[in-house]
mmCIF file of C-alpha atoms and ligand atoms in Angstrom:
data_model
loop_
_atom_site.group_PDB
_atom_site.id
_atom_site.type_symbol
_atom_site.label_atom_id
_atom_site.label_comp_id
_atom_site.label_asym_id
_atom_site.label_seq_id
_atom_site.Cartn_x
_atom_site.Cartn_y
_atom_site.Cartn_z
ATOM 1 C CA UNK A 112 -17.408 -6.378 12.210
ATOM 2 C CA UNK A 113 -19.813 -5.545 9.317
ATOM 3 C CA UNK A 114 -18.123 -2.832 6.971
ATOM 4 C CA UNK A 115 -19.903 0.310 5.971
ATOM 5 C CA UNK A 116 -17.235 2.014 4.392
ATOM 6 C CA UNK A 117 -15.309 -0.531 2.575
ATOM 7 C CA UNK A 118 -15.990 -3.990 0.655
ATOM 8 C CA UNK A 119 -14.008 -7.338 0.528
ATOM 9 C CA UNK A 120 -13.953 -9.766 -1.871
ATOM 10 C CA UNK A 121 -11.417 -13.154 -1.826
ATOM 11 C CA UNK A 122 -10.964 -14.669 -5.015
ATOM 12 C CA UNK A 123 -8.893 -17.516 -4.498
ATOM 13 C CA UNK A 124 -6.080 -16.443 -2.465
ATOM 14 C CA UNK A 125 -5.935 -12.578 -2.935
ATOM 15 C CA UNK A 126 -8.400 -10.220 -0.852
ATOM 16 C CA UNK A 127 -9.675 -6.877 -2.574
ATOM 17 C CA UNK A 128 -10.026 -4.633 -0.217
ATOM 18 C CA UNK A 129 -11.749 -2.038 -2.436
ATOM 19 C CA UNK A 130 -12.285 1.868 -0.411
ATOM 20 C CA UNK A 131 -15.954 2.626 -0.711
ATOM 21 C CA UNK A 132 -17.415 6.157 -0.260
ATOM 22 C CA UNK A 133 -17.955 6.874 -3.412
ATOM 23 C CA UNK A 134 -19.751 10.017 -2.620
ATOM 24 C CA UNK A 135 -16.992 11.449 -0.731
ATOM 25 C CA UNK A 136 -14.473 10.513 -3.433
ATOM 26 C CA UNK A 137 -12.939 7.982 -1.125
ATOM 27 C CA UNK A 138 -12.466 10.535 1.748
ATOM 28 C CA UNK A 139 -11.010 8.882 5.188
ATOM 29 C CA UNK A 140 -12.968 8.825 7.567
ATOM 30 C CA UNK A 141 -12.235 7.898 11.101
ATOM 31 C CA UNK A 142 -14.960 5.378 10.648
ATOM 32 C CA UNK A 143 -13.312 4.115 6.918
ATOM 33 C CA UNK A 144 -9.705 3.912 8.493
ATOM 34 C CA UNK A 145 -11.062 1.938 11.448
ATOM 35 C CA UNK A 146 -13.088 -0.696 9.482
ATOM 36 C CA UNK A 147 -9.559 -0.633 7.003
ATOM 37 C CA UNK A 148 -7.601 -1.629 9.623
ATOM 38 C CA UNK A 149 -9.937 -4.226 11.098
ATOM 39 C CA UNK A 150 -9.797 -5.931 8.060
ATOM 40 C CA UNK A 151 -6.326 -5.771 6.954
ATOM 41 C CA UNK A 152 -5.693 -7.252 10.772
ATOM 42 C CA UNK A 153 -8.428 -10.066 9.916
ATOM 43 C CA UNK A 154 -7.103 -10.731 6.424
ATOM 44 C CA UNK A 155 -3.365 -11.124 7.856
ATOM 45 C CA UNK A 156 -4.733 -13.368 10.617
ATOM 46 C CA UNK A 157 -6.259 -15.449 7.270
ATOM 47 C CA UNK A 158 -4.269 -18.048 5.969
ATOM 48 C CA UNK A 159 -6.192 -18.641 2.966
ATOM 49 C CA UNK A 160 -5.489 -15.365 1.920
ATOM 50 C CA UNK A 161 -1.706 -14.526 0.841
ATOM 51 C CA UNK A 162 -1.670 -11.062 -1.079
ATOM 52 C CA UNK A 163 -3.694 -8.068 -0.502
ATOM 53 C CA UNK A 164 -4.911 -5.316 -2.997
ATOM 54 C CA UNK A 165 -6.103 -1.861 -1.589
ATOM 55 C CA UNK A 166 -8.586 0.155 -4.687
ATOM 56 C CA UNK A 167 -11.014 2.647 -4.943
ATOM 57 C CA UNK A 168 -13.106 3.261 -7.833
ATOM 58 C CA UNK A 169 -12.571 4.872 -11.152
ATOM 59 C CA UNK A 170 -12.701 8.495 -10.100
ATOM 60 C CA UNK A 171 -10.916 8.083 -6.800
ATOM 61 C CA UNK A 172 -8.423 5.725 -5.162
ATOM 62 C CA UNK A 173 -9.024 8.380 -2.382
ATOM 63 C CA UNK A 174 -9.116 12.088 -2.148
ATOM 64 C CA UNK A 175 -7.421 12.120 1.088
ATOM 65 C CA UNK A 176 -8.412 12.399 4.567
ATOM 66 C CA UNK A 177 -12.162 13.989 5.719
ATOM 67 C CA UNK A 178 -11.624 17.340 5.386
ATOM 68 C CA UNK A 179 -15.202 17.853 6.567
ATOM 69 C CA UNK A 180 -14.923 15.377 9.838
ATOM 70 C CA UNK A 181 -11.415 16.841 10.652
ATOM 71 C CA UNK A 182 -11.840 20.291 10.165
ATOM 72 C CA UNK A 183 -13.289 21.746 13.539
ATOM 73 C CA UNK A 184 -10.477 19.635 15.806
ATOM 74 C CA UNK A 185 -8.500 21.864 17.784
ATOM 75 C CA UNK A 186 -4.389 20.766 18.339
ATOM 76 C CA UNK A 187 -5.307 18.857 21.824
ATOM 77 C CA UNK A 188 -7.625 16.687 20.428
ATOM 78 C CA UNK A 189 -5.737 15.547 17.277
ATOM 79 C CA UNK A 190 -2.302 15.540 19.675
ATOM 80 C CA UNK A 191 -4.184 13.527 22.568
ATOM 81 C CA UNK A 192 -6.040 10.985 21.007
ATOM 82 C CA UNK A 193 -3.183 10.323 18.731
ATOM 83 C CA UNK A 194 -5.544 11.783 15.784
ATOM 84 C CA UNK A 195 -6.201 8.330 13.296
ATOM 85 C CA UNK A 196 -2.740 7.332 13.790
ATOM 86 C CA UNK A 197 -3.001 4.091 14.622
ATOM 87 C CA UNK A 198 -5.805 2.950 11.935
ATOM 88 C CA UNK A 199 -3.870 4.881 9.450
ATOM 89 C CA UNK A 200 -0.722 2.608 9.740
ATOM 90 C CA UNK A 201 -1.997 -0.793 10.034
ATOM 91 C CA UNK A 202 -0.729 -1.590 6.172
ATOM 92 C CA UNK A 203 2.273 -0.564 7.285
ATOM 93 C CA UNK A 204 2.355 -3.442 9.588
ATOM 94 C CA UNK A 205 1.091 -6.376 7.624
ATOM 95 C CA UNK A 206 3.525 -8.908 6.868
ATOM 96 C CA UNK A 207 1.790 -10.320 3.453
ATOM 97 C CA UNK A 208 2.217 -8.611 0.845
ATOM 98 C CA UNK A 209 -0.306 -5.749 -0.010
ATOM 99 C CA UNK A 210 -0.209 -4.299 -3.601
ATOM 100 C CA UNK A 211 -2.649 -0.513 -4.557
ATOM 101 C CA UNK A 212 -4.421 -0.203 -7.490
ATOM 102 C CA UNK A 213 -5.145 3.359 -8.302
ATOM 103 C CA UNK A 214 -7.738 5.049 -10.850
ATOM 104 C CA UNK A 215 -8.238 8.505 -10.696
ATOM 105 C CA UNK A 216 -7.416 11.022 -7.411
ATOM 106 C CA UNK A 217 -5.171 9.674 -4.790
ATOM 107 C CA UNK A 218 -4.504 12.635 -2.753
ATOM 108 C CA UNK A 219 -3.226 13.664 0.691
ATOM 109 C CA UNK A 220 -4.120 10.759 2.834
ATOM 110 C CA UNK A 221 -5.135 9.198 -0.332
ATOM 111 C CA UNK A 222 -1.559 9.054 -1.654
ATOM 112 C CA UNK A 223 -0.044 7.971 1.266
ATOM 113 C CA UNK A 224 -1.883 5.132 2.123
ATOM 114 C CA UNK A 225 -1.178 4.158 -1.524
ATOM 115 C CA UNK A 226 2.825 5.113 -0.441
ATOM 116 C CA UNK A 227 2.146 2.858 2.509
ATOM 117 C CA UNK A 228 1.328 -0.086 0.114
ATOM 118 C CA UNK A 229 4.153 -2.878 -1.721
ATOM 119 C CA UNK A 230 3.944 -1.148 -4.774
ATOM 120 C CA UNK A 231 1.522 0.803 -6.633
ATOM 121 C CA UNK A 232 -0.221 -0.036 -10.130
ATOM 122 C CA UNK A 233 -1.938 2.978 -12.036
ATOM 123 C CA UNK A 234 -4.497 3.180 -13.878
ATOM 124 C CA UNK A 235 -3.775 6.120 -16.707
ATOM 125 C CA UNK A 236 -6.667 8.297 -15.298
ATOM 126 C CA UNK A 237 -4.927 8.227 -11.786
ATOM 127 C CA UNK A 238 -3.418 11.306 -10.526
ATOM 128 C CA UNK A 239 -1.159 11.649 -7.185
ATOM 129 C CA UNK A 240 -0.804 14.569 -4.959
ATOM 130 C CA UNK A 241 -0.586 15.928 -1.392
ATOM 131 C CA UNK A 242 -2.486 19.307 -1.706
ATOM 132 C CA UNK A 243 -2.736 19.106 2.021
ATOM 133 C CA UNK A 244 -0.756 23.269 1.913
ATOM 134 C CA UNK A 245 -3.907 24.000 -0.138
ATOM 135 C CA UNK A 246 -6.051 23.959 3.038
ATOM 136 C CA UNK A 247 -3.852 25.397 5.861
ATOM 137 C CA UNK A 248 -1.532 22.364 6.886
ATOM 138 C CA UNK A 249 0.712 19.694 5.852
ATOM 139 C CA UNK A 250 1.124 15.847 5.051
ATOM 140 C CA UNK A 251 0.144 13.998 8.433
ATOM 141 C CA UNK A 252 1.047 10.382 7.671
ATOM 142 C CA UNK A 253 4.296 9.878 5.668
ATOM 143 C CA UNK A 254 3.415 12.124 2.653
ATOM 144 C CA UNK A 255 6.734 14.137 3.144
ATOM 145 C CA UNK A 256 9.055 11.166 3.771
ATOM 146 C CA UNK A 257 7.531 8.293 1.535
ATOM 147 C CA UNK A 258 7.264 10.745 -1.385
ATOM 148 C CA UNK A 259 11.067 12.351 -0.945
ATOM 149 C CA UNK A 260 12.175 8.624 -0.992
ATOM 150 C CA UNK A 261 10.073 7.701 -3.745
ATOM 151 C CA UNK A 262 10.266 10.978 -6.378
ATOM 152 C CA UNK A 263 13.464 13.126 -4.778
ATOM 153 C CA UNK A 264 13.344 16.065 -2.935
ATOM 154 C CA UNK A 265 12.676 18.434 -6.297
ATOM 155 C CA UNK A 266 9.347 16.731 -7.236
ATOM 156 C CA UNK A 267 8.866 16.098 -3.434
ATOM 157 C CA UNK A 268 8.835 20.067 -2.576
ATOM 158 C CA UNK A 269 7.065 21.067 -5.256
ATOM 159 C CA UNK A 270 4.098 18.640 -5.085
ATOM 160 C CA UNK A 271 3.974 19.541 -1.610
ATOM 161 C CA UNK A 272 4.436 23.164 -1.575
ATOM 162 C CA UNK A 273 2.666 24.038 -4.084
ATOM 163 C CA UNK A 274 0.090 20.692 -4.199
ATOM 164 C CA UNK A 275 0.518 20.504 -7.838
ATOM 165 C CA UNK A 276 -0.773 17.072 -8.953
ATOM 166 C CA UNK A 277 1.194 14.394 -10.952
ATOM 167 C CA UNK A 278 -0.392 12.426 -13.905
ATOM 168 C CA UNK A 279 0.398 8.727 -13.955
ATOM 169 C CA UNK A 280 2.631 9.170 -16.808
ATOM 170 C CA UNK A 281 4.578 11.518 -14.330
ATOM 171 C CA UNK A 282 4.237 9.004 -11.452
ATOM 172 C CA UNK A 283 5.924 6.370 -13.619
ATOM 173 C CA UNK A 284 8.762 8.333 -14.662
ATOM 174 C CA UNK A 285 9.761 9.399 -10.972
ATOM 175 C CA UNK A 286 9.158 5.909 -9.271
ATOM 176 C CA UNK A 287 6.348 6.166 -7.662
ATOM 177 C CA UNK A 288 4.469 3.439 -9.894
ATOM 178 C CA UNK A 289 5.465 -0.037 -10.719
ATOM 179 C CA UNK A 290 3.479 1.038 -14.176
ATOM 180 C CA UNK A 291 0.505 2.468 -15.702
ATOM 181 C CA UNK A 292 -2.093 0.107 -17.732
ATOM 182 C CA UNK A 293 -5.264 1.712 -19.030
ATOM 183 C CA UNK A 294 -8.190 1.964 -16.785
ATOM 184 C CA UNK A 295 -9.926 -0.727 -18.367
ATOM 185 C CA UNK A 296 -7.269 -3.281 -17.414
ATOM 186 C CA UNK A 297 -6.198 -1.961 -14.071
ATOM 187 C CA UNK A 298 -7.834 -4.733 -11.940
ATOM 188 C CA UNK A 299 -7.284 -7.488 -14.282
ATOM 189 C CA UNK A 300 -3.712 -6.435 -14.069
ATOM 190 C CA UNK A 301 -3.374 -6.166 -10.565
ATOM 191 C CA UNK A 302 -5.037 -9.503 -9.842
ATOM 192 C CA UNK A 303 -2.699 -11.313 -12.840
ATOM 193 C CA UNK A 304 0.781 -9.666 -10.346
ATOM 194 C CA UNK A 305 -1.714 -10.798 -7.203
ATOM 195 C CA UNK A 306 -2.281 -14.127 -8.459
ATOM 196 C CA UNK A 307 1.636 -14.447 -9.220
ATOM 197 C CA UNK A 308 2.614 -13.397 -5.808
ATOM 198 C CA UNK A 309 0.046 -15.525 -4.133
ATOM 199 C CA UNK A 310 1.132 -18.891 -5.826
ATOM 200 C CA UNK A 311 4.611 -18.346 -4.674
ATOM 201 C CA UNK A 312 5.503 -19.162 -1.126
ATOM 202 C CA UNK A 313 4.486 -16.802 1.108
ATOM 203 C CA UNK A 314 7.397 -16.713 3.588
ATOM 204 C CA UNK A 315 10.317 -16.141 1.112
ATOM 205 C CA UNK A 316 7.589 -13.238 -0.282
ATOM 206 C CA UNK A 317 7.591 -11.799 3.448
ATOM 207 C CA UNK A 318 11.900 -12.107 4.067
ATOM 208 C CA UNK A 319 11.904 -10.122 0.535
ATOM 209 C CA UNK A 320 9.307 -7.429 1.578
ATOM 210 C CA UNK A 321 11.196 -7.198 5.096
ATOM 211 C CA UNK A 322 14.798 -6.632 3.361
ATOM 212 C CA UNK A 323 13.224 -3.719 0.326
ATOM 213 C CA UNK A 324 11.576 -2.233 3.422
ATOM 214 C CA UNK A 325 14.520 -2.008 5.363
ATOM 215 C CA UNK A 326 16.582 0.138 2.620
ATOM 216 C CA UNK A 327 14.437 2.996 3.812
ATOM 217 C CA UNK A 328 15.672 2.121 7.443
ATOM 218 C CA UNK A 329 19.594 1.510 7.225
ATOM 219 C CA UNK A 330 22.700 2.257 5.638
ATOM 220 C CA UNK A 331 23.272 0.006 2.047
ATOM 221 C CA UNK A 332 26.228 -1.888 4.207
ATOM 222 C CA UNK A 333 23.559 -2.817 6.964
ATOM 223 C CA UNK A 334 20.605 -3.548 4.282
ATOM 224 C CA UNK A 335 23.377 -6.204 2.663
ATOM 225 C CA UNK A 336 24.057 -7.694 5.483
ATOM 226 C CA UNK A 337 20.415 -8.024 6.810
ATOM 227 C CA UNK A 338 19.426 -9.452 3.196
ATOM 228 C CA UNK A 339 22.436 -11.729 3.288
ATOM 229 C CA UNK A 340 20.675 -13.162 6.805
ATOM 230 C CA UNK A 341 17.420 -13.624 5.293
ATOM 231 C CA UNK A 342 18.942 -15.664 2.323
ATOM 232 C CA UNK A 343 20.866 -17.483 4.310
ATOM 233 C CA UNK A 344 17.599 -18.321 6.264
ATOM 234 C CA UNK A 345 15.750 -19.107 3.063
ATOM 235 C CA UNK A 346 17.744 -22.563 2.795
ATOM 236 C CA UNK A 347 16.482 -23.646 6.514
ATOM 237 C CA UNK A 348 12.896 -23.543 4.532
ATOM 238 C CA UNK A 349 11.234 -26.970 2.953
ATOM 239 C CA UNK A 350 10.302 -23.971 -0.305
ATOM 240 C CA UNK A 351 13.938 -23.589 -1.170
ATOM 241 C CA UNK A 352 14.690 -27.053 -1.379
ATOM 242 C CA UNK A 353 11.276 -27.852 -3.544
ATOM 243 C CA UNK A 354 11.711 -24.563 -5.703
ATOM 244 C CA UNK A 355 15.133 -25.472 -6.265
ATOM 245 C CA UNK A 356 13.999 -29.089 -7.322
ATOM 246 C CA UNK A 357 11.564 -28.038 -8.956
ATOM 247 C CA UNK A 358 13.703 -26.461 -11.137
ATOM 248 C CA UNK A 359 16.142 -28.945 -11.629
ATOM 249 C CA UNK A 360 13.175 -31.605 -12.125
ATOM 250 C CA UNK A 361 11.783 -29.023 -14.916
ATOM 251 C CA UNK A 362 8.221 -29.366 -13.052
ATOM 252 C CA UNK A 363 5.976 -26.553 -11.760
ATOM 253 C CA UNK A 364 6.996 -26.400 -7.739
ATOM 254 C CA UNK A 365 4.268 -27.350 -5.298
ATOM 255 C CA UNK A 366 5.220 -24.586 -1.913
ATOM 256 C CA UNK A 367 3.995 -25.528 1.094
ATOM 257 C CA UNK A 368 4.691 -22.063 2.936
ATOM 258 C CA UNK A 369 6.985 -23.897 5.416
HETATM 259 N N1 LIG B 411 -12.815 15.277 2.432
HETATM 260 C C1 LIG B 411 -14.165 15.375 2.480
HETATM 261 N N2 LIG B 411 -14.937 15.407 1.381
HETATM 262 C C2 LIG B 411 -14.328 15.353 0.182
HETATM 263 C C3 LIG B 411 -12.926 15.246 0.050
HETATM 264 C C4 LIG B 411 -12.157 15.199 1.259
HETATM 265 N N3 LIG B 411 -10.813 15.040 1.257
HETATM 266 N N4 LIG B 411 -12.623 15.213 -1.267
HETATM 267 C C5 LIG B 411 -13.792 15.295 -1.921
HETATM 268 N N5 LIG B 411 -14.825 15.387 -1.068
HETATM 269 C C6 LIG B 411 -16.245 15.468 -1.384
HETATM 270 C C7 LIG B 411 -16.605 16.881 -1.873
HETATM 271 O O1 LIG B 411 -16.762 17.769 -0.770
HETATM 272 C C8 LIG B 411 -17.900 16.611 -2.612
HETATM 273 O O2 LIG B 411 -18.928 16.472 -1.670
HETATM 274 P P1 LIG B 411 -20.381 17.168 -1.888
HETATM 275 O O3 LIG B 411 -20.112 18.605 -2.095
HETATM 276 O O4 LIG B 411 -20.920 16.490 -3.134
HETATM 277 O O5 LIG B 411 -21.117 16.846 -0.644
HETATM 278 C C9 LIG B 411 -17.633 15.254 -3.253
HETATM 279 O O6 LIG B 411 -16.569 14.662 -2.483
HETATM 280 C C10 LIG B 411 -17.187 15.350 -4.699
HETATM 281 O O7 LIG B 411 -16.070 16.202 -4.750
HETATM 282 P P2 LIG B 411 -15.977 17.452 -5.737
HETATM 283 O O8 LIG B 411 -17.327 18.010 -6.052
HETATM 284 O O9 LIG B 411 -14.976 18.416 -5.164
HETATM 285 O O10 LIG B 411 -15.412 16.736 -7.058
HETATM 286 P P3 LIG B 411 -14.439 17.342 -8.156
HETATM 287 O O11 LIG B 411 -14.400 16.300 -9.220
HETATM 288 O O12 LIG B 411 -14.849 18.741 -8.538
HETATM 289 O O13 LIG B 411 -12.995 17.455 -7.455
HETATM 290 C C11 LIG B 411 -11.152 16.672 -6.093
HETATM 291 C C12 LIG B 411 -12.354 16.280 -6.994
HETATM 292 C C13 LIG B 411 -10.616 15.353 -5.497
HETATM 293 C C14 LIG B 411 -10.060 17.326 -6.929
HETATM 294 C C15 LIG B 411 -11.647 17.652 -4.981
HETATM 295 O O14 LIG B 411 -12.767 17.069 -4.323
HETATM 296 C C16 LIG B 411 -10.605 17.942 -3.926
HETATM 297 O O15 LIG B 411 -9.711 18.793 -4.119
HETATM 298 N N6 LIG B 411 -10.713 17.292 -2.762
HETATM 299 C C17 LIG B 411 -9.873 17.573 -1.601
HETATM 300 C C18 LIG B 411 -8.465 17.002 -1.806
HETATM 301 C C19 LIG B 411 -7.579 17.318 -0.613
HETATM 302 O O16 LIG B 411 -7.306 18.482 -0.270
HETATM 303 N N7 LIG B 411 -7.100 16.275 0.009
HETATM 304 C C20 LIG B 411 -6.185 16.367 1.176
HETATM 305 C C21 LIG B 411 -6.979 16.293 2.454
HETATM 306 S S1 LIG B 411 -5.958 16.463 3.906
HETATM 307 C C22 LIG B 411 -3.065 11.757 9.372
HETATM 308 C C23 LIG B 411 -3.256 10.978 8.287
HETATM 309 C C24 LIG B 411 -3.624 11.535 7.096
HETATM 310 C C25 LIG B 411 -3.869 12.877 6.967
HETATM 311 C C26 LIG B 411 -3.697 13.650 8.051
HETATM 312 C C27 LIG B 411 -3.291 13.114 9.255
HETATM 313 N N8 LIG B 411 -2.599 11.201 10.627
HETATM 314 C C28 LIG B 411 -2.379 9.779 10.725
HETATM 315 C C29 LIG B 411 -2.322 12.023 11.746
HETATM 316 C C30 LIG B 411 -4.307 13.373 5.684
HETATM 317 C C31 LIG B 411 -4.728 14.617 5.426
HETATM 318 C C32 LIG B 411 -5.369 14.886 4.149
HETATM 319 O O17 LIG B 411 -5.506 14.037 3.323
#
């Protein structure tokens, strides 16, 4: 599928998937979703590749969904064709991990799909919101459950009652940012933590994504126990054994993914 809407790059092992409508500060298109999702499915399917990054450009991560595309759809076609649904939540689904690196507006749509990500790396322009109340309706994928879980039900209200933005000095003090860097540095950052994750083996990186993700799902007692199976289940793999030699060998380890 050629892309219209978005560009990928590989370098090495990470894939940049970088949001490109730069017109439409990043709006979401159906098209943009669909081409998003085709290539996070063909990037998964890659086995060269073994960490993702989502971006956008300096101004705009993404300034939400297509207000202008969306705004004419009556309730039966958004509740019948299951309105973007699908494309929206393929990152969701990816099993390798997928980092965001956000400069400038990520708002409605725009901050959940960044919600939807591993973790999120700001630039200090970036700004996070889900106006969505400003123009008649609400958060339509995740916006009021990712951001409760993330910032707490006082910041959560607010933003989204209101659709005050936050700054990413803001965003770092609630959670919802690993950290901020300056704009400048923000992809040479996020490719120095892409680069780390991607020369570590990739299914210990997947059992640790699965066990954080499934806090949000289960009680703590549950979450322990499911963690204690994947650790357990670490020592079946040959990249225990060699990072644990490795280790004890004081030499760099050499994982194999198996
Ligand atoms: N949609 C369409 N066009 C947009 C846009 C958007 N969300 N945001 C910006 N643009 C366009 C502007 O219309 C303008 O186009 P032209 O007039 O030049 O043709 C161009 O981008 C530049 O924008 P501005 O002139 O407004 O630039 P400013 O610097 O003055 O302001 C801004 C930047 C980001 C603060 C402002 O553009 C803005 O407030 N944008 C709208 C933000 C917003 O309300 N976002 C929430 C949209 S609702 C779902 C999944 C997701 C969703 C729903 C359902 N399912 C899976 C069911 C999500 C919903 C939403 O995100």
């Amino acid at each position: 599928m050629a892309f219209e809407n978005i560009l990928v790059e590989k370098t090495g092992a990470v894939a940049v998937i970088r949001l490109n409508r730069p017109k439409a500060m990043n709006a979401l298109n159906g098209q943009l979703t669909a081409e998003l999702a085709q290539a996070l499915a063909e990037l998964e399917a890659d086995d060269a590749v073994r960490c993702l990054v989502i971006t956008g450009n300096e101004k705009a991560f993404a300034a939400g969904a297509d207000i202008k595309e969306m705004k004419d759809r009556s309730f039966m076609d958004v509740y019948k064709t299951e309105f973007i649904t699908s494309t929206w939540e393929q990152v969701t689904k990816i099993r390798k991990p997928a980092i965001a690196a956000v400069a400038g507006y990520a708002l409605g749509g725009g901050c959940e799909l960044a919600m939807m990500c591993d973790f999120i790396i700001a630039a200090d322009n970036a700004r996070f919101g889900q106006p969505e109340i400003t123009i008649g309706t609400i958060p339509g994928s995740g916006g009021t459950q990712r951001l409760t879980r993330f910032v707490g039900k006082s910041k959560a209200m607010e933003m989204c009652l209101t659709g005050r933005m936050m700054d990413a000095a803001e965003a770092e003090r609630a959670g919802l940012v690993s950290r901020v860097v300056p704009l400048a540095e923000l992809m040479a950052e996020t490719m120095k933590a892409a680069e780390k994750i991607a020369s570590l083996s990739l299914p210990s990186m997947m059992m640790a994504k699965e066990a954080i993700n499934r806090a949000y799902e289960t009680t703590l007692a549950e979450g322990v126990r499911f963690e204690r199976r994947l650790f357990h289940a670490t020592f079946a793999t040959e990249d225990q054994k060699e990072g644990m030699s490795a280790f004890s060998e004081k030499r760099p380890p050499r994982f194999r993914d198996r």
